Amino acid sequence: MIDVKKIRDDFPILKRKINGNQLIYFDNAATSQTPQVVIDKISNYYSNYNSNIHRGVHMLSQEATESYEKSRRIIQNQFNAKSSNEIIFTSGTTHGINIVASGYSNFLKKGDEIILSEMEHHSNIVPWQMLCEKTGAIIRIAKMDENGVLILDYFKSICSNKTKLVLVSHVSNALGTINPIESIISIAHSNNAVVLIDGAQAAPHIKIDLQKLDVDFYVVSGHKLMGPTGIGVLYGKESLLDMLPPYQGGGEMIEEVTFSKTTYAKLPHKFEAGTPNISGGIALGTAISYLNEIGFDSISKYEKSLLDYSTFKLLEIDGLKIYGESNQKTAVISFNIESIHPYDLGTILDKLGIAVRTGHHCAQPIMDHFNIPGTIRASFSFYNTKEEIDIMVEAIKRAKLMLA
Ligand SMILES: *Cc1c(COP(=O)(O)O)cnc(C)c1O
């Protein structure tokens, strides 16, 4: 069970007032808020052992290295990766996808195919378009239906022995749809295709077991997982990461450098060139431990109750339409109100201290699918409450009168 009152005390920002109103933060799908333990971890790093990792013999460097590598193991355990070598620190989901997309330019050729779903974030579209431009491979789109649900039979029909890569989000950031990635992975593997799952929206809400999923690559962002910005994780099966060329050259990623030849460091360092976001990496481990203390079962259950409640309350509003009506959703609601521009409504909600997101949510193909310019998106976390939802619903009703 979630003790929401106690949990809210962990997040100092939730005490903030906006235009004299108590902040109501419903933009968790863009960035989650940061608990005090994570803030303290960052501050403690800079106050007590700030130094470069893997290099110095001195005490500070040893402490920083130990904390950084401990965090890698926390992440490995959290996602049940076989080895900590498979956990690559990145700057976020976008960076992780680019490492893989750039590496595969060495392995794809003209006539090869890759499959993207129609509901991908731009981060999981553009790097693959760049890959296809370089290699002559072509993109095929796995379509979704009117409820924002991936059409599995259609996916099956376009997956063939030409398919080299399958790139699908675990959860859609704009619709909240949870995709059947177990089936997608198994269909892809039966065609010998490699699968990358964009887990940015799933990892904060669902317990992930990478070995059980048998997924090839999985990427997440720290700032959606109660961690800091500028840190994320690329998971890859060790054999695949070994095969991929490094993404950047520099310090830390080498074994030996001479002007005639450089040999690369072993995993995971091969992909971690330069001085990384050390405090971010350390604090991400703390964020994940914090989530685990609350427990993913409790988080899922509680957030589902917020989703059900807000869906019910919002649908009472005349002319309101929800986009994304899968029965497998995280707590994300995308909606529009007849004849009101999402931006106008978002602006009024902001004046009242309610933070929602308006626009295409970096997923323009979804908006094209529904033939709309954008939506208003409210995305909830376990520190949100039904009272906050009530306040938003009342605010929308008032805004609707003002804008009509
Ligand atoms: C946020 C998000 C991304 C991009 O993450 P960054 O942290 O901005 O790199 C990619 N995919 C999905 C589904 C997201 O929600």
Coordinates of C-alpha atoms in Angstrom, one line a residue, residues 11 28 31-35 37-39 204-205 221-229 283-284 286-288 290-291 294 299 303 380-383:
F11 CA 9.7 15.4 -2.6
N28 CA 5.6 12.9 -15.0
T31 CA 10.4 14.2 -16.2
S32 CA 9.6 12.7 -12.8
Q33 CA 10.3 14.7 -9.6
T34 CA 13.3 14.0 -7.4
P35 CA 13.1 12.7 -3.9
V37 CA 17.5 11.0 -0.9
V38 CA 18.5 11.5 -4.5
I39 CA 19.2 15.2 -4.1
P204 CA 9.4 3.9 -13.8
H205 CA 6.1 2.0 -13.5
S221 CA 16.3 7.6 -18.9
G222 CA 17.2 8.4 -15.3
H223 CA 15.2 11.6 -15.1
K224 CA 11.9 9.7 -15.6
L225 CA 13.0 7.2 -12.9
M226 CA 13.2 9.7 -10.0
G227 CA 16.8 10.2 -10.8
P228 CA 18.7 13.2 -12.2
T229 CA 18.8 14.5 -15.8
A283 CA 22.3 9.1 -7.8
L284 CA 20.5 6.9 -10.3
T286 CA 19.8 5.7 -5.2
A287 CA 16.7 6.6 -7.1
I288 CA 16.2 2.9 -8.1
Y290 CA 14.1 4.4 -3.5
L291 CA 11.6 3.0 -6.0
I294 CA 8.1 1.6 -2.2
I299 CA 3.4 1.6 -7.5
E303 CA -1.1 4.5 -10.3
F380 CA 0.6 10.6 -13.0
S381 CA 3.1 9.3 -10.5
F382 CA 2.7 7.6 -7.1
Y383 CA 3.0 10.9 -5.3

